[in-house]
Short mmCIF file of C-alpha atoms and ligand atoms in Angstrom, two decimals:
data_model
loop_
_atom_site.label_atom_id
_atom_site.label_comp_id
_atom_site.label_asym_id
_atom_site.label_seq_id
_atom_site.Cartn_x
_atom_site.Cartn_y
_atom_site.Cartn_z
CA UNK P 1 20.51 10.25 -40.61
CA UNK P 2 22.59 13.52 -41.90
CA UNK P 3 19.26 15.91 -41.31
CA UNK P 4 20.11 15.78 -37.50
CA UNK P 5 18.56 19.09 -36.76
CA UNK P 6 15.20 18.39 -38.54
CA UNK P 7 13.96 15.39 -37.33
CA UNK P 8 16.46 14.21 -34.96
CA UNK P 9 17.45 10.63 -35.42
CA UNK P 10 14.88 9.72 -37.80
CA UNK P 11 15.47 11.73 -40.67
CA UNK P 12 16.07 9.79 -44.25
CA UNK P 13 15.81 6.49 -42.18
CA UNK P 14 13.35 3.55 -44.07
CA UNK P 15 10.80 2.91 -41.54
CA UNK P 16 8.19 -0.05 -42.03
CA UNK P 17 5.80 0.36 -39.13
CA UNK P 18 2.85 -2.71 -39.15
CA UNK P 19 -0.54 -1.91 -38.09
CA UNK P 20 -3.75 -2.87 -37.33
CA UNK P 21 -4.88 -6.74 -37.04
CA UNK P 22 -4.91 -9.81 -38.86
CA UNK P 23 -8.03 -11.30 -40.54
CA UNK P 24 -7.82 -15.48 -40.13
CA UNK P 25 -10.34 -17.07 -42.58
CA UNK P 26 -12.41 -19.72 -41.75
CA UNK P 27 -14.42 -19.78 -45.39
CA UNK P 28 -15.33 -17.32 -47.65
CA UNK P 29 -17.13 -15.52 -45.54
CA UNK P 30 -15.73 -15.49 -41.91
CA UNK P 31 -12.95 -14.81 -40.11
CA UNK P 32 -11.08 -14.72 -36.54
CA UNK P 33 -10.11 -11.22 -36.02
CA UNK P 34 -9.34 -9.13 -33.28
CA UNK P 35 -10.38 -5.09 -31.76
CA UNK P 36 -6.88 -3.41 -32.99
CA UNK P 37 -8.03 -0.54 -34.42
CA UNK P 38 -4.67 0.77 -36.03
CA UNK P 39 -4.44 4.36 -34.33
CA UNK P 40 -1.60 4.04 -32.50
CA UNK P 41 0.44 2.57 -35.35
CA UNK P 42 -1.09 4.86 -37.52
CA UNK P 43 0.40 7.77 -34.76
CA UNK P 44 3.71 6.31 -35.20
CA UNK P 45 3.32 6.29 -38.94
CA UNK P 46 2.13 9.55 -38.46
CA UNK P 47 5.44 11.05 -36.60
CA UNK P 48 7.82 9.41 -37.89
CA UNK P 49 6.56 11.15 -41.15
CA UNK P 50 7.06 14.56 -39.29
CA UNK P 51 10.00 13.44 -38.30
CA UNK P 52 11.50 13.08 -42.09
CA UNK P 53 11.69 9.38 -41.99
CA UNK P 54 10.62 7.41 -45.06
CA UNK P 55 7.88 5.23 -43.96
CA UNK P 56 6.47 2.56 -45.26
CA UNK P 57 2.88 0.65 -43.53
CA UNK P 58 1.23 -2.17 -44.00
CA UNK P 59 -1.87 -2.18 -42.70
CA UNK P 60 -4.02 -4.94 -41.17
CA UNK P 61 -8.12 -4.04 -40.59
CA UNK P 62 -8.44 -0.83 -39.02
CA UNK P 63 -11.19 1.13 -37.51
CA UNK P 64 -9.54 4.51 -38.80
CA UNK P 65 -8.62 6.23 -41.87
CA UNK P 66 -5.17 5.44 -43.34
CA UNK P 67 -2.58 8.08 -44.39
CA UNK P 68 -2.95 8.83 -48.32
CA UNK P 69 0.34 10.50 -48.22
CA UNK P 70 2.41 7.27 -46.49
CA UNK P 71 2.76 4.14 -48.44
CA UNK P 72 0.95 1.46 -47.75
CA UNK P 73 0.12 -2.28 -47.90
CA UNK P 74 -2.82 -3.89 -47.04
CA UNK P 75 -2.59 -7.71 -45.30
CA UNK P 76 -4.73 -9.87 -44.10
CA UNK P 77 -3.89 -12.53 -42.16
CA UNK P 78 -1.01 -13.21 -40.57
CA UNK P 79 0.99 -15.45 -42.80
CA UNK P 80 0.67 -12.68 -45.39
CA UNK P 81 2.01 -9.57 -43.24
CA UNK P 82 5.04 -11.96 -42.54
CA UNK P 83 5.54 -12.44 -46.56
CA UNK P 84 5.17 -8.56 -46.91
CA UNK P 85 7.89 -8.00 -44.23
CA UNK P 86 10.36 -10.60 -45.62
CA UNK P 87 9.78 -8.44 -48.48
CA UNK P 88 10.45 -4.89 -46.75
CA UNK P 89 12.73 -5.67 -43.77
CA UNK P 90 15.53 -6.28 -45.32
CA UNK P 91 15.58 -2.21 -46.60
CA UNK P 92 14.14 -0.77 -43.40
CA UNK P 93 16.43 0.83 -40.80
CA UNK P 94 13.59 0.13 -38.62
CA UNK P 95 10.89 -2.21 -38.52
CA UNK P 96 7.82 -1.05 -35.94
CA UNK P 97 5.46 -3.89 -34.80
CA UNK P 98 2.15 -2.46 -33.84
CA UNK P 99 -0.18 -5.05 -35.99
CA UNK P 100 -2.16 -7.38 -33.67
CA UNK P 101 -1.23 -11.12 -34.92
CA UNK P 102 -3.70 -13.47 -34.37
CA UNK P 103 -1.46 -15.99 -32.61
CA UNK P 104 -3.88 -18.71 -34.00
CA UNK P 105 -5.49 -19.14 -37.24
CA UNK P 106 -8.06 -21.72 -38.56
CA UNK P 107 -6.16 -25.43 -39.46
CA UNK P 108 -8.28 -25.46 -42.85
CA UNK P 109 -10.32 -22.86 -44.73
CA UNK P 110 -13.48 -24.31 -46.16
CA UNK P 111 -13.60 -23.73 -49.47
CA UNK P 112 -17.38 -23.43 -49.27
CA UNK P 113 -19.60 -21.91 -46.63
CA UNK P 114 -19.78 -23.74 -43.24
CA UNK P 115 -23.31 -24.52 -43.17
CA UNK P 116 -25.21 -25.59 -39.63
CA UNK P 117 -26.48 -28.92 -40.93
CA UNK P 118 -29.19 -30.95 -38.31
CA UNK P 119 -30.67 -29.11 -35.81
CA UNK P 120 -28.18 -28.27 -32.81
CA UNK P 121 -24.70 -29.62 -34.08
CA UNK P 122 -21.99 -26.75 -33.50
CA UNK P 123 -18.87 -27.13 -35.47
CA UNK P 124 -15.05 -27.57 -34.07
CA UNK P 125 -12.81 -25.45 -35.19
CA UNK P 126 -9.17 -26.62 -35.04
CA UNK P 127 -6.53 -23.96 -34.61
CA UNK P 128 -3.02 -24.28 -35.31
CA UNK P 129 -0.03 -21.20 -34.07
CA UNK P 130 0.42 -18.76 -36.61
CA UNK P 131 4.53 -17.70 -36.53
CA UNK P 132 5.95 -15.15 -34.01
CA UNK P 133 6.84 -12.62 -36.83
CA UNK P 134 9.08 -10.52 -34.90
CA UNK P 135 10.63 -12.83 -33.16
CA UNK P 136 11.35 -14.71 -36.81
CA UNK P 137 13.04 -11.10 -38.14
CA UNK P 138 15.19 -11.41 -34.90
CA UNK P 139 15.97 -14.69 -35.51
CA UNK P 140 16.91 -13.29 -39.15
CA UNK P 141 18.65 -10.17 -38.42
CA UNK P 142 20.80 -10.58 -35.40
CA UNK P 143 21.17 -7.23 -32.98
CA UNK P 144 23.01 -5.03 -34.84
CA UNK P 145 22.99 -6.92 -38.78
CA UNK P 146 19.24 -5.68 -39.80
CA UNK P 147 16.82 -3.12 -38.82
CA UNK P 148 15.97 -2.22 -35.33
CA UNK P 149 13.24 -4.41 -33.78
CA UNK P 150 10.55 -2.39 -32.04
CA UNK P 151 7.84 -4.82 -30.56
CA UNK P 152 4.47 -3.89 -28.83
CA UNK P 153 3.07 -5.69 -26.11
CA UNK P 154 -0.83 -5.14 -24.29
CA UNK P 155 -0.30 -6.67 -20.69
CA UNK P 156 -1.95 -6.91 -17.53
CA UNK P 157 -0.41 -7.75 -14.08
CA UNK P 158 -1.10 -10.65 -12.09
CA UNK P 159 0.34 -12.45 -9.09
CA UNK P 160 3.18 -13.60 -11.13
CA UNK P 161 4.52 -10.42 -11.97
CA UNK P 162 3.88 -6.46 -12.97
CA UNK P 163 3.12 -5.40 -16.65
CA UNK P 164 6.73 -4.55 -16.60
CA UNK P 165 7.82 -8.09 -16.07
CA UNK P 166 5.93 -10.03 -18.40
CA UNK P 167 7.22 -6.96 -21.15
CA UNK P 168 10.53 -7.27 -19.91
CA UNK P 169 10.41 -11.25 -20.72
CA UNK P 170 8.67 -10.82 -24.10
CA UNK P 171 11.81 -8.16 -25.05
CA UNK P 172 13.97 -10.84 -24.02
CA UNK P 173 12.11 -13.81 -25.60
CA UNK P 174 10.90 -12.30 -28.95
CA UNK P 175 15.20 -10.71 -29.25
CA UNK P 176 13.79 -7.38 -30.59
CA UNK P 177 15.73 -4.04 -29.68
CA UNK P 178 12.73 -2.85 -27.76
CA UNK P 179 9.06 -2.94 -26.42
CA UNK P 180 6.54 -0.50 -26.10
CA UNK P 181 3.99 -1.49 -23.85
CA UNK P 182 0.79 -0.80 -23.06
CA UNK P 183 -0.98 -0.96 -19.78
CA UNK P 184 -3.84 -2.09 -20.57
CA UNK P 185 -5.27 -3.48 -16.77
CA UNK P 186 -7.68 -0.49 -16.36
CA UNK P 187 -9.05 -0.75 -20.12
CA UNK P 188 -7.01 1.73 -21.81
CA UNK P 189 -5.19 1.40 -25.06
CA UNK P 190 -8.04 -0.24 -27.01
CA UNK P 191 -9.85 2.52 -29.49
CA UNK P 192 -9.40 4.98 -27.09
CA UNK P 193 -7.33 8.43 -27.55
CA UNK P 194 -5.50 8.42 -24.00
CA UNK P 195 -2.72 6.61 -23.64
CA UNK P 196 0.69 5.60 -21.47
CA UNK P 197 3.73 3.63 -23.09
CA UNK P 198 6.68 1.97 -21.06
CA UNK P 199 9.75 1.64 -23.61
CA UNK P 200 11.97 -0.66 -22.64
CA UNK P 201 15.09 -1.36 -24.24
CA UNK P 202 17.83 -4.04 -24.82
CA UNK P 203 20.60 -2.53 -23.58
CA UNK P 204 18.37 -2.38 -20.21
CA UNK P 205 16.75 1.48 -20.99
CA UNK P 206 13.41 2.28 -19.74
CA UNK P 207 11.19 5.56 -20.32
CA UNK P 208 7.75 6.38 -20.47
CA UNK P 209 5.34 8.42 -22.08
CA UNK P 210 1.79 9.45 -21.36
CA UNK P 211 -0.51 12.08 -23.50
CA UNK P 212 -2.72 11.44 -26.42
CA UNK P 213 -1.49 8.96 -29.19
CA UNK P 214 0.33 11.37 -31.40
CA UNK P 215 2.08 12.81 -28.15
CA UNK P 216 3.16 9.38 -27.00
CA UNK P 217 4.14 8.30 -30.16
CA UNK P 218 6.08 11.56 -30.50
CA UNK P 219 8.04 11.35 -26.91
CA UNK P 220 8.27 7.58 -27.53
CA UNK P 221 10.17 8.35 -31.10
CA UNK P 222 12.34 10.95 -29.86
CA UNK P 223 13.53 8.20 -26.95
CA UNK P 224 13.40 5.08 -29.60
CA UNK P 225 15.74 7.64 -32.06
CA UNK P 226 18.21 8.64 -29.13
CA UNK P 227 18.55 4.58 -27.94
CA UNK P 228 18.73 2.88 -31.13
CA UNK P 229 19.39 4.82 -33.92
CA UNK P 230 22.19 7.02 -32.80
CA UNK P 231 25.57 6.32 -34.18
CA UNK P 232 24.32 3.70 -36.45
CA UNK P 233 25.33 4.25 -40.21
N1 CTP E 1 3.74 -10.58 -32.76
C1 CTP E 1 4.26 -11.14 -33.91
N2 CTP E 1 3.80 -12.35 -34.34
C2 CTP E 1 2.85 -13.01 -33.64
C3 CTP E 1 2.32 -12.45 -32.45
C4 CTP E 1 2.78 -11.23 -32.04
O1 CTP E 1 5.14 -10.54 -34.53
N3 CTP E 1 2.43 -14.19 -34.08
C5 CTP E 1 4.26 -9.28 -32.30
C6 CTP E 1 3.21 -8.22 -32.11
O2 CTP E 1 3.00 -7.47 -33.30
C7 CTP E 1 3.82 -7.36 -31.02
C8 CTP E 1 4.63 -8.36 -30.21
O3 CTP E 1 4.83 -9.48 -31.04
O4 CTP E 1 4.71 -6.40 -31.53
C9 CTP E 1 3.98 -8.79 -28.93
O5 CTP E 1 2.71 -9.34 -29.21
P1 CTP E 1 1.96 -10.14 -28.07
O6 CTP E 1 0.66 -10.64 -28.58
O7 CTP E 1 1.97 -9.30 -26.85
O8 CTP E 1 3.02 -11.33 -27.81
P2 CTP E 1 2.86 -12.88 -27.93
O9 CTP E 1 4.25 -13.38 -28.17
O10 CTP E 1 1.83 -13.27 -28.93
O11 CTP E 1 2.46 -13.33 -26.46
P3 CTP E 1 1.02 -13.52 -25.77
O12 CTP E 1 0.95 -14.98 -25.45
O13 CTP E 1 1.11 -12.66 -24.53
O14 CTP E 1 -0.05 -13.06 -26.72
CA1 CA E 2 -0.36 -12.61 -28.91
#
């Protein structure tokens, strides 16, 4: 942006940030869901805000309170946040990922209430792959044509490879501009205020940030700004 003393990178730049997760019906009543609470999208919402960006959400369910003052959307399932961002990404300078996607979602919603019928008959519920969202806008908007892909990723490390790894791969798989993730092995992350993010970028970047949400997703923005937004129009 011009404003490059104000808020750095950011300033006057369209930012859709998603948030919170999806809602998968299985009737009228029910749905699969997930624990995303929204606050650390809501803390990037939040700073980019500061930061003079123009920011657009659209919000999943949350367990917080959503910004009156930033524009928002409400989704809920999964199908419909990608129909909102077909919608927005095209005008965004940056598009941040932090919804949880149900990577599943019901094959059929009853149009009535599943009812228990007999005495100890469980239903089956048949599940079919709900899109890879990002990954689609990648697939959309080539590096460098669109808006900046920031993905999120929640991983744990296992004999196969370090947190870093399997983040590393997803960056690479998914073709986003970067990944924030979250180390989640010692039960961080989830509803809780605490919080450490490894950024790792494209171009083969790496940084880290560890504080509150609002501080991580401050340091985290000031680092996102600096790798991807600088120099572009
Ligand atoms: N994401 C998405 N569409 C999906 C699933 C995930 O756009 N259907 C996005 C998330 O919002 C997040 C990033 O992809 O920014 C990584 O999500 P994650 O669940 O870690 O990745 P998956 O590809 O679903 O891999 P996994 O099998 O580990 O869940
Ligand atoms: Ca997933």
């Amino acid at each position: 942006g011009d404003d490059g003393a104000a808020g750095g990178e950011w300033a006057g730049r369209r930012v859709v940030v998603t948030l919170g997760g999806t809602r998968e019906p299985l009737d009228p009543v029910r749905y699969l869901g997930n624990r995303s609470s929204g606050k650390q999208g809501l803390a990037f919402a939040r700073a980019l805000t500061a930061l003079g960006a123009d920011v657009r959400v659209i919000a999943g369910s949350v367990e917080v309170e959503l910004d009156q003052a930033i524009p928002t959307r409400r989704i809920a399932t999964a199908l419909e946040l990608e129909a909102a961002l077909a919608e927005e990404a095209p005008h965004a300078d940056a598009v941040i990922m932090a919804a949880a996607v149900a990577d599943f979602r019901p094959a059929r919603v009853e149009g009535t209430k599943i009812k228990k019928r007999g005495e100890t008959g469980a239903p089956v519920i048949e599940l079919v792959r709900n899109p890879d969202i990002i990954a689609g806008l990648a697939e959309r908007f080539p590096r460098g044509t669109g808006p900046k892909l920031v993905a999120f990723a929640a991983e744990t490390g296992d004999s196969q490879g370090s947190p870093e790894d399997y983040a590393a791969a997803k960056l690479e798989r998914k073709g986003v501009d970067a990944i924030c993730l979250n180390d989640v092995a010692e039960g961080r992350a989830f509803g809780q205020d605490e919080n450490r993010i490894v950024v790792l970028t494209a171009d083969g970047g790496r940084f880290e940030a560890q504080g509150s949400k609002d501080e991580v997703a401050r340091r985290v923005l000031e680092a996102l700004g600096e790798a991807l937004m600088a120099g572009s129009p």
